[in-house]
C-alpha positions as YAML, in Angstrom:
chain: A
units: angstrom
residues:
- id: 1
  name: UNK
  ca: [1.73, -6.53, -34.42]
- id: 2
  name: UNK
  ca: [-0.86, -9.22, -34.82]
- id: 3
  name: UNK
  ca: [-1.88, -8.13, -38.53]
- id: 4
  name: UNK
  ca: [2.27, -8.31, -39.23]
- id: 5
  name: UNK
  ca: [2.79, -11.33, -38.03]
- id: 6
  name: UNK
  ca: [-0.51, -12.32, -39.78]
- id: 7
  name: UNK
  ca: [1.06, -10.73, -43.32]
- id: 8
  name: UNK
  ca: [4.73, -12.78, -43.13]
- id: 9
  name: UNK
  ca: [2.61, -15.99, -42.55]
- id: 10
  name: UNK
  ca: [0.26, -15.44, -45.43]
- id: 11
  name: UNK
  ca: [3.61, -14.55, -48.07]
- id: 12
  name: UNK
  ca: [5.83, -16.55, -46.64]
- id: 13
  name: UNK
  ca: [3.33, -19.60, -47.18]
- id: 14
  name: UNK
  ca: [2.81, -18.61, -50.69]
- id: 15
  name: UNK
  ca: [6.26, -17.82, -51.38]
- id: 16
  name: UNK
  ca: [7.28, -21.35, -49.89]
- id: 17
  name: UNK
  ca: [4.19, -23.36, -52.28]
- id: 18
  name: UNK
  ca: [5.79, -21.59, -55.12]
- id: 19
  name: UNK
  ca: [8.92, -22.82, -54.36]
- id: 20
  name: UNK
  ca: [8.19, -26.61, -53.90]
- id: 21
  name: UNK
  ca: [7.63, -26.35, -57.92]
- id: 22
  name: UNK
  ca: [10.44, -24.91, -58.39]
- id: 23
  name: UNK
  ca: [13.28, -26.56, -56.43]
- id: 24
  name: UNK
  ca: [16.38, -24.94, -57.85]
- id: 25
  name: UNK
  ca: [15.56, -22.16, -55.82]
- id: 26
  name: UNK
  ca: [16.42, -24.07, -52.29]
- id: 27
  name: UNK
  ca: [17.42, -20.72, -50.36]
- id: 28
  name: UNK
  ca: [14.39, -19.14, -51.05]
- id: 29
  name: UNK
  ca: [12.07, -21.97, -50.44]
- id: 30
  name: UNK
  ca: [14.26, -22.46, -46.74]
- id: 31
  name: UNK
  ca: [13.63, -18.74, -45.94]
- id: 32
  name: UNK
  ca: [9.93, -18.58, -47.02]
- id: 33
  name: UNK
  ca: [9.48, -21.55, -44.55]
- id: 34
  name: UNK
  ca: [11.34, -19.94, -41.87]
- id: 35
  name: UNK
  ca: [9.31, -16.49, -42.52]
- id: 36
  name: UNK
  ca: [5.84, -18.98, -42.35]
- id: 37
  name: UNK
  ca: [7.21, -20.42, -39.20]
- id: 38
  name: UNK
  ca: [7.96, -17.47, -37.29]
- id: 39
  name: UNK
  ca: [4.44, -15.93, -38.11]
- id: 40
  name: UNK
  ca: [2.75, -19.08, -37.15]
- id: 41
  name: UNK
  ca: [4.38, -18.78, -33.56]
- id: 42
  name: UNK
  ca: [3.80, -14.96, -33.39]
- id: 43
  name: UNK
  ca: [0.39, -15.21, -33.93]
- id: 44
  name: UNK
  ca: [-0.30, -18.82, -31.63]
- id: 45
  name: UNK
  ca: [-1.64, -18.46, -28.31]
- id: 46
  name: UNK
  ca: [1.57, -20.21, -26.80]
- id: 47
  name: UNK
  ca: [3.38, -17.27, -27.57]
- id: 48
  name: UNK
  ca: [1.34, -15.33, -24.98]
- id: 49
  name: UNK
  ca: [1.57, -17.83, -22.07]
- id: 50
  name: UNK
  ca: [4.21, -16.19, -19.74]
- id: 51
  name: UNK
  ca: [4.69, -17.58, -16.32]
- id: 52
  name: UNK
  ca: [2.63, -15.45, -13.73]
- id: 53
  name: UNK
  ca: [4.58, -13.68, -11.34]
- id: 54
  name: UNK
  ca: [3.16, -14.81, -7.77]
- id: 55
  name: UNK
  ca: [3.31, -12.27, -4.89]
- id: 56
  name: UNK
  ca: [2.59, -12.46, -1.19]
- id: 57
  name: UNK
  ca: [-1.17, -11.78, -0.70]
- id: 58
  name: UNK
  ca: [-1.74, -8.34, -0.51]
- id: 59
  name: UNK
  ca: [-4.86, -6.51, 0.81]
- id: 60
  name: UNK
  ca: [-6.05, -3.16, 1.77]
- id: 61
  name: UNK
  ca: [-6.72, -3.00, 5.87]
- id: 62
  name: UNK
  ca: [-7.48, 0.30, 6.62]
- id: 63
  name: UNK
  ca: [-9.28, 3.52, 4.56]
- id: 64
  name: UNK
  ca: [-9.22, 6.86, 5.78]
- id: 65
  name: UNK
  ca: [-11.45, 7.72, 3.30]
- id: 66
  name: UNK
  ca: [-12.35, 6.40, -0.76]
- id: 67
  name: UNK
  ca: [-9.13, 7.53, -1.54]
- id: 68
  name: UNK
  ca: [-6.43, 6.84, 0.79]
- id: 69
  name: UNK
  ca: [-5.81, 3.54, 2.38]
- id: 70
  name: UNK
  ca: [-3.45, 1.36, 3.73]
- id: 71
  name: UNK
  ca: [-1.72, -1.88, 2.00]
- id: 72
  name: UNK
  ca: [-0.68, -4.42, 3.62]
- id: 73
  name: UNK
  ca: [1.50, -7.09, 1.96]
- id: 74
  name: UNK
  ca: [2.17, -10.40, 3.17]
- id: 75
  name: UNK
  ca: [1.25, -13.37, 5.45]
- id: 76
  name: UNK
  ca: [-1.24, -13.68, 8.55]
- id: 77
  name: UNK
  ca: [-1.80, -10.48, 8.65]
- id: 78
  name: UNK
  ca: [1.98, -9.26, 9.15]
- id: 79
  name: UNK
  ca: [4.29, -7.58, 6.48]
- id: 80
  name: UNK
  ca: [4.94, -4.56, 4.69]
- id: 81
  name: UNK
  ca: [2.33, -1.52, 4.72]
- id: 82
  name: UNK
  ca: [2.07, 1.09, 2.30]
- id: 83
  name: UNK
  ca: [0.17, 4.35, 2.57]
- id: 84
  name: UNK
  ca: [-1.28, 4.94, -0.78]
- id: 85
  name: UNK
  ca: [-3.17, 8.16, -1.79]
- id: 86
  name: UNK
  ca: [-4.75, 7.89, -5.68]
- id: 87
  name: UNK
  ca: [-6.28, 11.33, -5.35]
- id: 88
  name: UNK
  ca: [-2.69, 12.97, -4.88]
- id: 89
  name: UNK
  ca: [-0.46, 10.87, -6.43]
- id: 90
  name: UNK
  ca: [1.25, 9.37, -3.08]
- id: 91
  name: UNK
  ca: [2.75, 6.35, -3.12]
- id: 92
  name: UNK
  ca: [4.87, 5.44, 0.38]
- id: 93
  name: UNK
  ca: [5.88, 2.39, 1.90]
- id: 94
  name: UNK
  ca: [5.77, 3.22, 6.03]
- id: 95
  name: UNK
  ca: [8.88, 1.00, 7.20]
- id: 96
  name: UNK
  ca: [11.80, -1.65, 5.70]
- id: 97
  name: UNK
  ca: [10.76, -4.09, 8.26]
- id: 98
  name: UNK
  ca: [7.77, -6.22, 9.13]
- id: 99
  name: UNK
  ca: [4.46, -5.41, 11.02]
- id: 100
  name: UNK
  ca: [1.47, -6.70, 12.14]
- id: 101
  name: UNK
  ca: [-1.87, -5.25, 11.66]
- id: 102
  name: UNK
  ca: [-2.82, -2.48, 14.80]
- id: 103
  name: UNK
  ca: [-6.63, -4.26, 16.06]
- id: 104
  name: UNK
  ca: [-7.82, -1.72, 19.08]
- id: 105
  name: UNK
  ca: [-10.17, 0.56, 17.31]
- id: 106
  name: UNK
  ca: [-8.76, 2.97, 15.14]
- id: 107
  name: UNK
  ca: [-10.37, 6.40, 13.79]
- id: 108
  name: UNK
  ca: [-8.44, 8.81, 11.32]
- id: 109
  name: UNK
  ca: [-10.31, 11.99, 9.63]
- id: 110
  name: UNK
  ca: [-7.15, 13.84, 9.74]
- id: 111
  name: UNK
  ca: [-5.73, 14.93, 6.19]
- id: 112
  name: UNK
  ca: [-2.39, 16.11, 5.59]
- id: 113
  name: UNK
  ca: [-1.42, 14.34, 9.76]
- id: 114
  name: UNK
  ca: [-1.09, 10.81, 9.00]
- id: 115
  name: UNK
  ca: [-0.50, 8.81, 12.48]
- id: 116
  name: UNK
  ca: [-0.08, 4.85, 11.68]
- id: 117
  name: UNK
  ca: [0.77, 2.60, 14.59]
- id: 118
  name: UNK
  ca: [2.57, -0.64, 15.06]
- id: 119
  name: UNK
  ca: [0.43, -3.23, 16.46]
- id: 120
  name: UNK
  ca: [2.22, -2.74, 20.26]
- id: 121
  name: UNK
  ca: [2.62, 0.99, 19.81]
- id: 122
  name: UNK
  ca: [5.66, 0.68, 20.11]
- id: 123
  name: UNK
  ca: [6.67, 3.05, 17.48]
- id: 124
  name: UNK
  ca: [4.20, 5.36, 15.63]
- id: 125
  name: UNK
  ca: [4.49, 6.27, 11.54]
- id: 126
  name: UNK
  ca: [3.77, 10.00, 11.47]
- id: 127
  name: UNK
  ca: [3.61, 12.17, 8.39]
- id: 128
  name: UNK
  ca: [2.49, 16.04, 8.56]
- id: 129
  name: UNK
  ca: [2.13, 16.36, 4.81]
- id: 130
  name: UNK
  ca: [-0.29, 14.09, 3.77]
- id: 131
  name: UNK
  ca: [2.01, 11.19, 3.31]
- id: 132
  name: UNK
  ca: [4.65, 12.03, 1.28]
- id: 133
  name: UNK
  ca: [7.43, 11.68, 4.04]
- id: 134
  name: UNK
  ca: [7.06, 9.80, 7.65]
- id: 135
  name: UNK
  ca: [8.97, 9.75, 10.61]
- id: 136
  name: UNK
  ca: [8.79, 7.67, 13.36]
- id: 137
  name: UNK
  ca: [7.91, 8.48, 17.25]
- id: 138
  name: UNK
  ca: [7.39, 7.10, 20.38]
- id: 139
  name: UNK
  ca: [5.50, 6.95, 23.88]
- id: 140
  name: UNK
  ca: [7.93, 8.81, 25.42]
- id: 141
  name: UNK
  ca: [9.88, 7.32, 28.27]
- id: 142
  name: UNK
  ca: [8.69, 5.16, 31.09]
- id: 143
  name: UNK
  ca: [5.64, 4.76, 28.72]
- id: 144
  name: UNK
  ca: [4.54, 1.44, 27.93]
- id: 145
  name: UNK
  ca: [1.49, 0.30, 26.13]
- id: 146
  name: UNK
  ca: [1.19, -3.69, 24.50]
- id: 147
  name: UNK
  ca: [-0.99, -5.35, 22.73]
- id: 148
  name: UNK
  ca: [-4.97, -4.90, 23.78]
- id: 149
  name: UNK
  ca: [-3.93, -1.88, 25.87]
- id: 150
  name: UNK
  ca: [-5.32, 0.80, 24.31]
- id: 151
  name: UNK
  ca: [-9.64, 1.05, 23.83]
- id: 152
  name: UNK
  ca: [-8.68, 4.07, 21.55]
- id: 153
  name: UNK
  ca: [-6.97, 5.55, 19.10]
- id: 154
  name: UNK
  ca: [-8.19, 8.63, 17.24]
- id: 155
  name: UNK
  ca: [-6.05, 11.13, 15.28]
- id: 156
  name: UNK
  ca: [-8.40, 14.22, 15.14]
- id: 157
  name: UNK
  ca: [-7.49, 17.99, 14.97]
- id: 158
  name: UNK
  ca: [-4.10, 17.20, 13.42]
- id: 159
  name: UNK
  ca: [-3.23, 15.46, 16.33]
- id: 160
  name: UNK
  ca: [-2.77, 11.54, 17.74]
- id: 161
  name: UNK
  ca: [-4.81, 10.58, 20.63]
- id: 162
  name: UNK
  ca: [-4.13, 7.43, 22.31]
- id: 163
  name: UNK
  ca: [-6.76, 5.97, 25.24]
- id: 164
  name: UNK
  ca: [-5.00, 3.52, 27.69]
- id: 165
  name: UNK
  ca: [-7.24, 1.32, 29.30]
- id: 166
  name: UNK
  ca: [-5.60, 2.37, 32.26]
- id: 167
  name: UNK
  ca: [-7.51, 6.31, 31.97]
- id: 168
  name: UNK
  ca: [-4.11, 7.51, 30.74]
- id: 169
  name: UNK
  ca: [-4.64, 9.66, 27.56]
- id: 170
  name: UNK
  ca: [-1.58, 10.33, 25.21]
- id: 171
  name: UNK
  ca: [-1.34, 13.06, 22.74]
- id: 172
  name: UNK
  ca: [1.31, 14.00, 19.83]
- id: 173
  name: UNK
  ca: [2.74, 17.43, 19.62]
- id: 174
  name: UNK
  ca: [1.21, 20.56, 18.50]
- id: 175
  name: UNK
  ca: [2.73, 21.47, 16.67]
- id: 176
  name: UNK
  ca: [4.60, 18.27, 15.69]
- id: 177
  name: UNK
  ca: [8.18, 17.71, 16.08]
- id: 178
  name: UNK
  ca: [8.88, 21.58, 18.15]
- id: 179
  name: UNK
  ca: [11.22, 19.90, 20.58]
- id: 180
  name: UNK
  ca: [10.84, 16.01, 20.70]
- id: 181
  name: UNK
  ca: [9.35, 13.06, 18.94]
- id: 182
  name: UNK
  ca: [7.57, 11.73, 21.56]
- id: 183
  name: UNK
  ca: [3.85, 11.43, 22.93]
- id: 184
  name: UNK
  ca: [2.84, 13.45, 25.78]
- id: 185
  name: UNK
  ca: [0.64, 12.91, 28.97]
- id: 186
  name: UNK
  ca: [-0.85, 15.22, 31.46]
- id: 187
  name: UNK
  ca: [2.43, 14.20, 33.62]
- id: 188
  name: UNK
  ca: [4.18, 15.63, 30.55]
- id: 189
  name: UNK
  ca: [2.60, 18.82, 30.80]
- id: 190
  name: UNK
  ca: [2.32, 19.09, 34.96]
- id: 191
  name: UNK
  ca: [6.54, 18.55, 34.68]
- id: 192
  name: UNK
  ca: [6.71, 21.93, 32.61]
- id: 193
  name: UNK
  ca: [8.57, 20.26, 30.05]
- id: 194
  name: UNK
  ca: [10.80, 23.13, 28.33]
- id: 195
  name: UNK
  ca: [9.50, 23.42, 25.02]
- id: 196
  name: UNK
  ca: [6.52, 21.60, 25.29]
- id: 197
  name: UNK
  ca: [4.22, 23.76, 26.41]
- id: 198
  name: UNK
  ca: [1.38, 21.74, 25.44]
- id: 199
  name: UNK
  ca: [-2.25, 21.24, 26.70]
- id: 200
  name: UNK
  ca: [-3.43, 17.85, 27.02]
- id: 201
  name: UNK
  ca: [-7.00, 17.64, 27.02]
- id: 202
  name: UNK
  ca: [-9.24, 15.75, 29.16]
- id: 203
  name: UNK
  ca: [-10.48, 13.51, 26.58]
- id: 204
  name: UNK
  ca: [-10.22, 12.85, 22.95]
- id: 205
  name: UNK
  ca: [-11.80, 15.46, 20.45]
- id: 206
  name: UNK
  ca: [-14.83, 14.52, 18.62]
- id: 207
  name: UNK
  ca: [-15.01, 13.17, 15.50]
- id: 208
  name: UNK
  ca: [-16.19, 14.77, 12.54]
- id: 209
  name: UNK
  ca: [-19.93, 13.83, 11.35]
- id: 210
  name: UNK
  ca: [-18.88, 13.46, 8.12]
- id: 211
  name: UNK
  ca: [-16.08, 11.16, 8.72]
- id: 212
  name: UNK
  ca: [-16.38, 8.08, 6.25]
- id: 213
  name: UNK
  ca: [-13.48, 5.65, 7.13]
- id: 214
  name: UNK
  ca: [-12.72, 3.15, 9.32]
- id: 215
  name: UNK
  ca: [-13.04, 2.82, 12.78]
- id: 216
  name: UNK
  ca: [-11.00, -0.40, 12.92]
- id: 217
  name: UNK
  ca: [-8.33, -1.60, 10.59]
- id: 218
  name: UNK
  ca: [-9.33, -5.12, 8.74]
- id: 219
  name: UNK
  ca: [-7.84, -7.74, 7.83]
- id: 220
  name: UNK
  ca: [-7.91, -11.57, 6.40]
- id: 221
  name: UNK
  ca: [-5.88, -13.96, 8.12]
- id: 222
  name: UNK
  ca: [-6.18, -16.71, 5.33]
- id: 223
  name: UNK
  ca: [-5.80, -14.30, 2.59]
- id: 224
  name: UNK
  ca: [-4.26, -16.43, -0.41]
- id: 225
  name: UNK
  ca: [-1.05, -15.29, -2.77]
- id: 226
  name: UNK
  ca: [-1.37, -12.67, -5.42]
- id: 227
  name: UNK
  ca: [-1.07, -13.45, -8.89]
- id: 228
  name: UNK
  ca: [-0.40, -10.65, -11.11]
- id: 229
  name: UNK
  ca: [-1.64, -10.60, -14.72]
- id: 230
  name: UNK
  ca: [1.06, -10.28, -17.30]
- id: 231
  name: UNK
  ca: [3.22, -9.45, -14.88]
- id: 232
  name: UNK
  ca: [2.19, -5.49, -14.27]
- id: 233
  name: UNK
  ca: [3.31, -4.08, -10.77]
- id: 234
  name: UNK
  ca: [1.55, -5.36, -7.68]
- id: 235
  name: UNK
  ca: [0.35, -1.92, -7.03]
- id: 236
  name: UNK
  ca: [-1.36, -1.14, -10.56]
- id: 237
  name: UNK
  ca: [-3.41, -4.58, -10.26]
- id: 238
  name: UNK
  ca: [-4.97, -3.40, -7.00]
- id: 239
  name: UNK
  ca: [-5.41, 0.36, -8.82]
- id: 240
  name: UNK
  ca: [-7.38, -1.79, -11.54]
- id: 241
  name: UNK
  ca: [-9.29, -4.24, -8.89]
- id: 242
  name: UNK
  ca: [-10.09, -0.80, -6.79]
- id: 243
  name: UNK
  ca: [-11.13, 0.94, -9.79]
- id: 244
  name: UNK
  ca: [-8.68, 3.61, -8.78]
- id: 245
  name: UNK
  ca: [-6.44, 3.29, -12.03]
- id: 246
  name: UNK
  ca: [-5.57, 5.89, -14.15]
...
């Protein structure tokens, strides 16, 4: 495009000194300056300045591993999340509305169980396929946990642990979604809960000695706007800052 815009300056420059000797030919000396014109601005820097599109400031706060993470975008540490996997393609945003990032310790070597809280627990973003689909679940009833209540929370085993500081250990279905959408307890299991036949352990599993993510979700505070180059998609910039790009 550069080398054509680069030709119709070059001709139409000749073409328009030609003309100024010859002045009965007025059209064509009008047109060969237009032509000139145009591949003057084609080829000027100006023509490249575009307004950058400014987003809210977007960061990754959590990695399960070097290839899946979570994004978070927007202010103070509160706004949309998106569970992003570059290995396998998946691309999912967890919720429509607004949340804050979870800050008890957090531990997640599971693969294809995905188990993302809310910062209160008071819903849970759970995926058994890796990511591709989510649905939310709950404590359960009578269950309560807020902010700073929980020392733990490991999803091991295919399966969501939670640690209240209270002794009380919560675990997800297994498996997931037989009969309810809610966490159980070891009241859970001494009520003979039809359908949920479950075994609560004692404590939470160990983790796996090769587990390489994060045992706490991060994030900045003062993180600044976003400014996207030439305008490409929010989520291809942070593919080419995480070197994750296609």
């Amino acid at each position: 495009m550069i080398v054509i815009a680069f030709i119709c300056t070059l001709i139409g420059g000749i073409i328009f000194v030609i003309t100024l000797f010859k002045p009965r030919h007025k059209l064509v000396q009008a047109a060969s300056y237009l032509l000139f014109l145009l591949g003057v601005w084609a080829v000027s820097p100006v023509n490249n300045l575009r307004q950058p599109k400014v987003v809210s400031p977007s960061q990754v706060v959590y990695r399960f591993d070097e290839n899946r993470y979570l994004l978070l975008t927007g202010y103070r540490c509160q706004g949309q999340v998106y569970f992003i996997d570059d290995k396998e393609q998946v691309y999912y945003q967890l919720a429509a509305h607004s949340q804050r990032v979870y800050t008890e310790p957090y531990r997640h070597p599971a693969k294809n169980y995905i188990s993302v809280p809310l910062a209160d627990l008071s819903a849970i973003d759970t995926s058994i396929d890796g990511g591709r689909s989510f649905k939310s679940i709950e404590l359960g009833i009578g269950n309560y946990l807020g902010d700073h209540d929980s020392p733990q929370y490991d999803v091991v085993n295919d399966r969501a642990f939670i640690l209240a500081k209270d002794g009380t250990l919560f675990a997800s279905e297994q498996p997931f979604g037989y009969r309810g959408w809610d966490m159980l307890t070891k009241r859970n299991q001494k009520n003979k809960i039809i359908g949920r036949s479950q075994i609560i352990p004692d404590t939470i599993p160990p983790i796996p000695d090769d587990y390489t993510g994060w045992d706490k979700m991060q994030c900045d505070y003062d993180a600044e706007d976003t400014v996207l180059p030439d305008n490409h998609p929010l989520l291809e910039v942070f593919q080419q800052w995480l070197g994750t790009a296609n």
